[in-house]
Every structure is written in structure tokens, then in C-alpha cells.
């Protein structure tokens, strides 16, 4: 993505060294947009500076400011560009108006899949960083994404008229979650194979019959004894990270939320704000990995083991929704050494789930299985963010069912 170069040489004897003429690429703005989106996606909005982006482009920050007056202007432009692309993807050509609803749904999903793959490395801008948009810009993006959701819901109604509005809302959100989940990881797979895998998963979701909503009673909240200050600090910190974003929370904020007299009291339990975040991540990672051994030991088949793991994951995620969201959204803010350890734990967990899935679906490769596992896990946080904890239309039993559909291509069979 560097500048184009040409060399001019003096033909006289004793010629001077070649003079490099640096030409500005015609697509410089497009290059800036692509590089900045990847940077925001990988490191978060607050973790990237204009100097960082300029360095990635091998240009000066002064040159970058010629195109965008600020980091926020660059971030805003990319977020709204991605929203606009999604909005355009669901607008079918006039020639498609007479096609059956099933075919129109397929075309819309194909367009969304293509856009998701093309913009995979910048997906986190919409998934996790859009909270940092100014209110007016957030409203524009919300309107763009609302159009996408409305089109999907309309097509889902046409393909299955008996579906309730709530069912269509859940299925539309699940479809978008599957598509955007590929931005959460770096599992490498050829584009055609990736499109086919996402298409099959979306087809299974779009045509599944959701179970009745089920019990929506909130899990009992256990009071944390005042003497357990380390636990109280962790819980309050996660709540604040979820509400405001990690960069916008100070140690003083955490101390106040936990009822401590001063921020210095926090350091009796944690070395830094980053240490608190790392502790929260270790809790989330250990919660998932620790369930694998007992689930396998108690099961007769891979499907039974994986079904049990799904149930445990959904139950624990519903109990700690804020932690589940923070685990996805703030990984870039975890101190590097802790991040490496956490990534290794996550990789081993995903690999074990994928191994079980291949035991159920032998036609899948290990890489395909890993992609589906990532998609199924992402459903929990995405649906939780969309519907919250109290909406009966998205109860635990429904989320469990959708995870099974993404992984198995169908509901789980207790006899397998």
C-alpha cells in the first residue's frame, strides 16, 4: 500500500544517484479506509492513533490529515460505510421482484455473505466499536442496520407466514450474528468454501422452527459479602466496562462503584485496571474450558457431550451477560502477556468443541467445524445484546436451540 515510485537518471557521465519521484496513489482514500478499519477492528477505537494508521500506510500523519481531519472522522466514515454497504446488500434489483420469496431471501443472504467476507477484518468496527460513535452518527448507523433487519424479517415472514413477529426478529438477529461472527477470529478458509459454509448455516437458521419461548425468570442474584472486596471489585468493573467501554472507565470509577474510600484501595487486590480486566477474562475462559472434561465424561456420544456444553454455556452466559460481552469486545485491551495466555485457552476450547462437532458431522473438516463453533458462541452475546435478559422471545431454550441448529444443522437429538 506504499507510494508508487519511478526513477529519473541523469544520462551525463558521473550521473547522480537515481532520484525517486513519489506519486500519490489514486485510491489513497480507499487504502486509508481499509487500513484504518482493520486497525480499529484489531485494537479498538481508543487503541489506535492517526500516527499508527499513517505508519501502516507508510505515509506521514500530515499526509493522512489531508484526507481526514481527525481520527474520529476516519472512524465515523468507516462505520457508516459499512452500514451503507449492508443496507445496499439487502436492496434487490427490480428484476427480482417477481421471484419467489425463498429465492429473494437467498439472494439477500448471498449478498450479505459476500459483504461480510470482503469486510471481515473491519467487522469489529460495527460489532464492538460502534458504541463510540457520537449520538447523531450512531442514529444514522442504527437506521441503516434497521433497514437490513426489516428486510430480513419481511422475507422470513413471506417464506413462513405463520411465524410471529418475535420469532422473525430472533431469526433475523441470529442470521446477522452468524454472518458477522467471522470478524471475531482469524480461522483461514478459502473464500468459496467460507461462503458455502455460511450459506448452509444461514439456511438452517432461516428454516428452523423455534421452540416455545420458555421460562424467562431471572437467575437469583447472590449478594457479594462486603468482605469479599476483590470479588466485588471484579463484578463492578465488568459492569462499568460493559456500560462505558474499558477506555472510558478509570480506577477511581471502579473504586466508587465498589464502595471503596479511594482508588488506592483497589491496588490492595489488583495491580492495575488492566489486571482487573485480565482477571475477568480468565474467569470467562476458565468457565468454558472447565466444563469440557465433565461433559465428555458424562456423555455416551459426541453429540450428547456437545449438547451439554451448549446448555452450560448458555446458562452461564445468561447469568453473566456483561462478562460475556466484555470478553468479546475488550480483548484488545488485555495486557499482552495475559492476552497470549487467554488466546491459547480459547483456541484449545474451540478445538475441543470442533473435535466433538466433527464426531457428529463427519463431512466437516476441522477448520469448518471451528468456524461453526465460533458462529454458535457468538450467537449468545449478539442475541443478548439485541434482546436483553428479560425479553421472553429470546429465552435460554431458544438460544440453545439456535446454537444447535448452527452447529448440527438441526436440533439436537437426545438419542444420538
mmCIF file of C-alpha atoms in Angstrom, residues 100-325:
data_model
loop_
_atom_site.group_PDB
_atom_site.id
_atom_site.type_symbol
_atom_site.label_atom_id
_atom_site.label_comp_id
_atom_site.label_asym_id
_atom_site.label_seq_id
_atom_site.Cartn_x
_atom_site.Cartn_y
_atom_site.Cartn_z
ATOM 1 C CA UNK A 100 -40.449 -16.464 -5.102
ATOM 2 C CA UNK A 101 -39.788 -15.262 -1.559
ATOM 3 C CA UNK A 102 -37.415 -18.171 -0.950
ATOM 4 C CA UNK A 103 -35.253 -17.143 -3.878
ATOM 5 C CA UNK A 104 -35.239 -13.491 -2.831
ATOM 6 C CA UNK A 105 -34.155 -14.464 0.676
ATOM 7 C CA UNK A 106 -31.308 -16.498 -0.805
ATOM 8 C CA UNK A 107 -30.171 -13.550 -2.903
ATOM 9 C CA UNK A 108 -30.182 -11.195 0.064
ATOM 10 C CA UNK A 109 -28.254 -13.673 2.202
ATOM 11 C CA UNK A 110 -25.744 -14.256 -0.602
ATOM 12 C CA UNK A 111 -25.156 -10.504 -0.881
ATOM 13 C CA UNK A 112 -24.740 -10.144 2.884
ATOM 14 C CA UNK A 113 -22.348 -13.105 2.965
ATOM 15 C CA UNK A 114 -20.229 -11.597 0.189
ATOM 16 C CA UNK A 115 -20.075 -8.266 2.004
ATOM 17 C CA UNK A 116 -19.239 -9.927 5.303
ATOM 18 C CA UNK A 117 -16.339 -11.827 3.769
ATOM 19 C CA UNK A 118 -14.989 -8.791 1.908
ATOM 20 C CA UNK A 119 -15.061 -6.661 5.062
ATOM 21 C CA UNK A 120 -14.167 -9.416 7.512
ATOM 22 C CA UNK A 121 -11.190 -7.628 9.047
ATOM 23 C CA UNK A 122 -13.208 -4.497 9.779
ATOM 24 C CA UNK A 123 -16.322 -6.224 11.144
ATOM 25 C CA UNK A 124 -15.382 -5.384 14.724
ATOM 26 C CA UNK A 125 -15.948 -1.701 13.957
ATOM 27 C CA UNK A 126 -19.683 -2.399 13.844
ATOM 28 C CA UNK A 127 -19.798 -5.291 16.294
ATOM 29 C CA UNK A 128 -17.849 -3.840 19.203
ATOM 30 C CA UNK A 129 -16.660 -0.284 18.490
ATOM 31 C CA UNK A 130 -19.791 1.493 17.296
ATOM 32 C CA UNK A 131 -20.610 2.468 20.889
ATOM 33 C CA UNK A 132 -18.003 5.223 20.468
ATOM 34 C CA UNK A 133 -19.923 6.986 17.709
ATOM 35 C CA UNK A 134 -21.445 10.363 18.531
ATOM 36 C CA UNK A 135 -25.201 10.263 19.048
ATOM 37 C CA UNK A 136 -26.081 11.716 15.649
ATOM 38 C CA UNK A 137 -23.795 9.304 13.809
ATOM 39 C CA UNK A 138 -24.995 6.369 15.905
ATOM 40 C CA UNK A 139 -28.542 7.233 14.865
ATOM 41 C CA UNK A 140 -27.583 7.159 11.177
ATOM 42 C CA UNK A 141 -25.928 3.774 11.594
ATOM 43 C CA UNK A 142 -28.899 2.451 13.567
ATOM 44 C CA UNK A 143 -31.214 3.470 10.735
ATOM 45 C CA UNK A 144 -29.019 1.677 8.202
ATOM 46 C CA UNK A 145 -28.962 -1.519 10.229
ATOM 47 C CA UNK A 146 -32.677 -1.236 10.943
ATOM 48 C CA UNK A 147 -33.318 -1.373 7.202
ATOM 49 C CA UNK A 148 -31.285 -4.567 6.951
ATOM 50 C CA UNK A 149 -33.183 -6.122 9.825
ATOM 51 C CA UNK A 150 -36.561 -5.077 8.422
ATOM 52 C CA UNK A 151 -35.839 -6.637 5.018
ATOM 53 C CA UNK A 152 -34.794 -9.920 6.608
ATOM 54 C CA UNK A 153 -37.856 -10.001 8.823
ATOM 55 C CA UNK A 154 -40.112 -9.303 5.851
ATOM 56 C CA UNK A 155 -38.594 -12.111 3.801
ATOM 57 C CA UNK A 156 -38.784 -14.508 6.750
ATOM 58 C CA UNK A 157 -42.475 -13.689 7.022
ATOM 59 C CA UNK A 158 -43.040 -14.390 3.333
ATOM 60 C CA UNK A 159 -41.242 -17.728 3.428
ATOM 61 C CA UNK A 160 -43.146 -18.832 6.540
ATOM 62 C CA UNK A 161 -46.309 -16.734 7.127
ATOM 63 C CA UNK A 162 -47.174 -18.451 10.416
ATOM 64 C CA UNK A 163 -44.098 -17.061 12.180
ATOM 65 C CA UNK A 164 -44.773 -14.461 14.834
ATOM 66 C CA UNK A 165 -43.105 -11.064 14.762
ATOM 67 C CA UNK A 166 -40.968 -12.083 17.730
ATOM 68 C CA UNK A 167 -39.806 -15.270 16.022
ATOM 69 C CA UNK A 168 -38.845 -13.334 12.910
ATOM 70 C CA UNK A 169 -36.916 -10.816 15.000
ATOM 71 C CA UNK A 170 -34.930 -13.567 16.711
ATOM 72 C CA UNK A 171 -34.161 -15.370 13.446
ATOM 73 C CA UNK A 172 -33.106 -12.156 11.691
ATOM 74 C CA UNK A 173 -30.755 -11.317 14.570
ATOM 75 C CA UNK A 174 -29.359 -14.859 14.510
ATOM 76 C CA UNK A 175 -28.687 -14.639 10.761
ATOM 77 C CA UNK A 176 -26.780 -11.375 11.146
ATOM 78 C CA UNK A 177 -24.830 -12.839 14.061
ATOM 79 C CA UNK A 178 -23.706 -15.839 12.006
ATOM 80 C CA UNK A 179 -22.578 -13.559 9.189
ATOM 81 C CA UNK A 180 -20.654 -11.122 11.367
ATOM 82 C CA UNK A 181 -19.068 -13.784 13.590
ATOM 83 C CA UNK A 182 -16.217 -14.311 11.125
ATOM 84 C CA UNK A 183 -14.821 -10.963 12.243
ATOM 85 C CA UNK A 184 -14.175 -12.341 15.737
ATOM 86 C CA UNK A 185 -11.414 -14.752 14.739
ATOM 87 C CA UNK A 186 -8.741 -15.487 12.153
ATOM 88 C CA UNK A 187 -9.628 -19.015 11.092
ATOM 89 C CA UNK A 188 -8.449 -19.192 7.488
ATOM 90 C CA UNK A 189 -10.526 -20.896 4.811
ATOM 91 C CA UNK A 190 -10.870 -20.340 1.036
ATOM 92 C CA UNK A 191 -13.490 -17.731 0.168
ATOM 93 C CA UNK A 192 -15.713 -20.087 -1.786
ATOM 94 C CA UNK A 193 -15.728 -22.672 0.996
ATOM 95 C CA UNK A 194 -16.382 -19.962 3.585
ATOM 96 C CA UNK A 195 -19.331 -18.607 1.597
ATOM 97 C CA UNK A 196 -20.783 -22.091 1.246
ATOM 98 C CA UNK A 197 -20.416 -22.823 4.970
ATOM 99 C CA UNK A 198 -22.023 -19.521 5.981
ATOM 100 C CA UNK A 199 -24.781 -20.079 3.430
ATOM 101 C CA UNK A 200 -25.596 -23.523 4.800
ATOM 102 C CA UNK A 201 -25.642 -22.240 8.394
ATOM 103 C CA UNK A 202 -27.906 -19.329 7.432
ATOM 104 C CA UNK A 203 -30.239 -21.654 5.518
ATOM 105 C CA UNK A 204 -30.552 -23.875 8.588
ATOM 106 C CA UNK A 205 -31.314 -20.884 10.812
ATOM 107 C CA UNK A 206 -33.782 -19.291 8.391
ATOM 108 C CA UNK A 207 -35.796 -22.504 8.113
ATOM 109 C CA UNK A 208 -35.699 -23.706 11.707
ATOM 110 C CA UNK A 209 -38.797 -23.900 13.865
ATOM 111 C CA UNK A 210 -38.150 -22.176 17.162
ATOM 112 C CA UNK A 211 -39.376 -23.875 20.327
ATOM 113 C CA UNK A 212 -41.808 -22.040 22.630
ATOM 114 C CA UNK A 213 -40.094 -19.137 24.402
ATOM 115 C CA UNK A 214 -39.723 -20.999 27.711
ATOM 116 C CA UNK A 215 -39.032 -19.689 31.172
ATOM 117 C CA UNK A 216 -37.613 -16.164 31.313
ATOM 118 C CA UNK A 217 -37.270 -15.944 35.092
ATOM 119 C CA UNK A 218 -34.041 -14.214 36.002
ATOM 120 C CA UNK A 219 -31.471 -16.238 37.865
ATOM 121 C CA UNK A 220 -31.230 -15.384 41.535
ATOM 122 C CA UNK A 221 -28.527 -12.835 42.209
ATOM 123 C CA UNK A 222 -26.228 -13.817 45.035
ATOM 124 C CA UNK A 223 -25.243 -10.943 47.252
ATOM 125 C CA UNK A 224 -21.495 -10.482 47.477
ATOM 126 C CA UNK A 225 -20.324 -10.186 51.103
ATOM 127 C CA UNK A 226 -18.744 -6.823 51.807
ATOM 128 C CA UNK A 227 -15.619 -8.612 52.986
ATOM 129 C CA UNK A 228 -15.102 -10.090 49.517
ATOM 130 C CA UNK A 229 -13.782 -6.833 48.131
ATOM 131 C CA UNK A 230 -11.751 -8.486 45.358
ATOM 132 C CA UNK A 231 -14.913 -10.160 44.049
ATOM 133 C CA UNK A 232 -16.980 -7.013 44.353
ATOM 134 C CA UNK A 233 -14.333 -5.016 42.507
ATOM 135 C CA UNK A 234 -14.320 -7.508 39.660
ATOM 136 C CA UNK A 235 -18.098 -7.520 39.300
ATOM 137 C CA UNK A 236 -18.424 -3.737 39.421
ATOM 138 C CA UNK A 237 -15.547 -3.281 36.980
ATOM 139 C CA UNK A 238 -17.146 -5.627 34.436
ATOM 140 C CA UNK A 239 -20.433 -3.750 34.750
ATOM 141 C CA UNK A 240 -18.669 -0.463 34.039
ATOM 142 C CA UNK A 241 -16.625 -1.890 31.149
ATOM 143 C CA UNK A 242 -19.881 -3.134 29.627
ATOM 144 C CA UNK A 243 -21.682 0.186 30.059
ATOM 145 C CA UNK A 244 -18.959 2.629 29.016
ATOM 146 C CA UNK A 245 -16.190 0.667 27.328
ATOM 147 C CA UNK A 246 -12.890 -0.160 29.013
ATOM 148 C CA UNK A 247 -11.012 3.010 27.942
ATOM 149 C CA UNK A 248 -13.715 5.222 29.451
ATOM 150 C CA UNK A 249 -13.527 3.668 32.925
ATOM 151 C CA UNK A 250 -10.944 4.748 35.496
ATOM 152 C CA UNK A 251 -9.685 3.014 38.614
ATOM 153 C CA UNK A 252 -11.431 5.785 40.552
ATOM 154 C CA UNK A 253 -14.726 4.855 38.876
ATOM 155 C CA UNK A 254 -14.283 1.220 39.883
ATOM 156 C CA UNK A 255 -13.418 2.109 43.461
ATOM 157 C CA UNK A 256 -16.507 4.299 43.752
ATOM 158 C CA UNK A 257 -18.775 1.627 42.290
ATOM 159 C CA UNK A 258 -17.409 -0.930 44.749
ATOM 160 C CA UNK A 259 -17.867 1.405 47.711
ATOM 161 C CA UNK A 260 -14.169 1.840 48.427
ATOM 162 C CA UNK A 261 -12.987 5.092 50.035
ATOM 163 C CA UNK A 262 -10.236 5.788 47.483
ATOM 164 C CA UNK A 263 -8.729 4.385 44.293
ATOM 165 C CA UNK A 264 -5.625 3.381 46.242
ATOM 166 C CA UNK A 265 -7.698 0.676 47.938
ATOM 167 C CA UNK A 266 -8.099 -1.080 44.584
ATOM 168 C CA UNK A 267 -4.374 -1.782 44.456
ATOM 169 C CA UNK A 268 -4.603 -3.983 47.518
ATOM 170 C CA UNK A 269 -6.329 -6.543 45.309
ATOM 171 C CA UNK A 270 -5.279 -5.777 41.717
ATOM 172 C CA UNK A 271 -2.105 -4.274 40.304
ATOM 173 C CA UNK A 272 -3.862 -2.139 37.687
ATOM 174 C CA UNK A 273 -7.047 -1.651 35.708
ATOM 175 C CA UNK A 274 -5.581 -3.992 33.101
ATOM 176 C CA UNK A 275 -5.086 -6.634 35.783
ATOM 177 C CA UNK A 276 -8.786 -6.392 36.654
ATOM 178 C CA UNK A 277 -9.739 -6.882 33.007
ATOM 179 C CA UNK A 278 -7.389 -9.849 32.697
ATOM 180 C CA UNK A 279 -8.915 -11.425 35.813
ATOM 181 C CA UNK A 280 -12.388 -11.071 34.300
ATOM 182 C CA UNK A 281 -11.205 -12.702 31.082
ATOM 183 C CA UNK A 282 -9.584 -15.572 32.948
ATOM 184 C CA UNK A 283 -12.872 -16.184 34.724
ATOM 185 C CA UNK A 284 -14.784 -16.297 31.437
ATOM 186 C CA UNK A 285 -12.212 -18.531 29.741
ATOM 187 C CA UNK A 286 -11.944 -20.935 32.667
ATOM 188 C CA UNK A 287 -15.721 -21.152 32.942
ATOM 189 C CA UNK A 288 -15.980 -22.530 29.413
ATOM 190 C CA UNK A 289 -12.867 -24.711 29.361
ATOM 191 C CA UNK A 290 -13.547 -26.312 32.752
ATOM 192 C CA UNK A 291 -16.899 -27.663 31.556
ATOM 193 C CA UNK A 292 -15.429 -29.760 28.749
ATOM 194 C CA UNK A 293 -13.969 -32.658 30.748
ATOM 195 C CA UNK A 294 -17.064 -33.384 32.867
ATOM 196 C CA UNK A 295 -19.384 -33.048 29.854
ATOM 197 C CA UNK A 296 -17.400 -35.581 27.834
ATOM 198 C CA UNK A 297 -17.069 -37.966 30.771
ATOM 199 C CA UNK A 298 -20.831 -37.966 31.375
ATOM 200 C CA UNK A 299 -21.807 -38.436 27.712
ATOM 201 C CA UNK A 300 -22.041 -41.554 25.580
ATOM 202 C CA UNK A 301 -21.627 -39.751 22.242
ATOM 203 C CA UNK A 302 -20.018 -36.555 20.893
ATOM 204 C CA UNK A 303 -23.469 -35.080 20.243
ATOM 205 C CA UNK A 304 -24.554 -35.623 23.830
ATOM 206 C CA UNK A 305 -21.342 -34.024 25.112
ATOM 207 C CA UNK A 306 -21.639 -31.034 22.804
ATOM 208 C CA UNK A 307 -25.324 -30.604 23.619
ATOM 209 C CA UNK A 308 -24.458 -30.486 27.306
ATOM 210 C CA UNK A 309 -21.692 -27.946 26.673
ATOM 211 C CA UNK A 310 -24.133 -25.737 24.760
ATOM 212 C CA UNK A 311 -26.587 -25.808 27.664
ATOM 213 C CA UNK A 312 -23.891 -24.967 30.197
ATOM 214 C CA UNK A 313 -22.517 -22.157 28.062
ATOM 215 C CA UNK A 314 -25.922 -20.524 27.551
ATOM 216 C CA UNK A 315 -26.863 -20.843 31.221
ATOM 217 C CA UNK A 316 -23.624 -19.306 32.463
ATOM 218 C CA UNK A 317 -23.692 -16.577 29.800
ATOM 219 C CA UNK A 318 -27.235 -15.591 30.731
ATOM 220 C CA UNK A 319 -26.118 -15.384 34.363
ATOM 221 C CA UNK A 320 -23.195 -13.079 33.462
ATOM 222 C CA UNK A 321 -24.250 -11.231 30.325
ATOM 223 C CA UNK A 322 -21.959 -8.277 30.952
ATOM 224 C CA UNK A 323 -18.920 -10.531 31.279
ATOM 225 C CA UNK A 324 -19.798 -12.382 28.072
ATOM 226 C CA UNK A 325 -19.981 -9.107 26.150
#
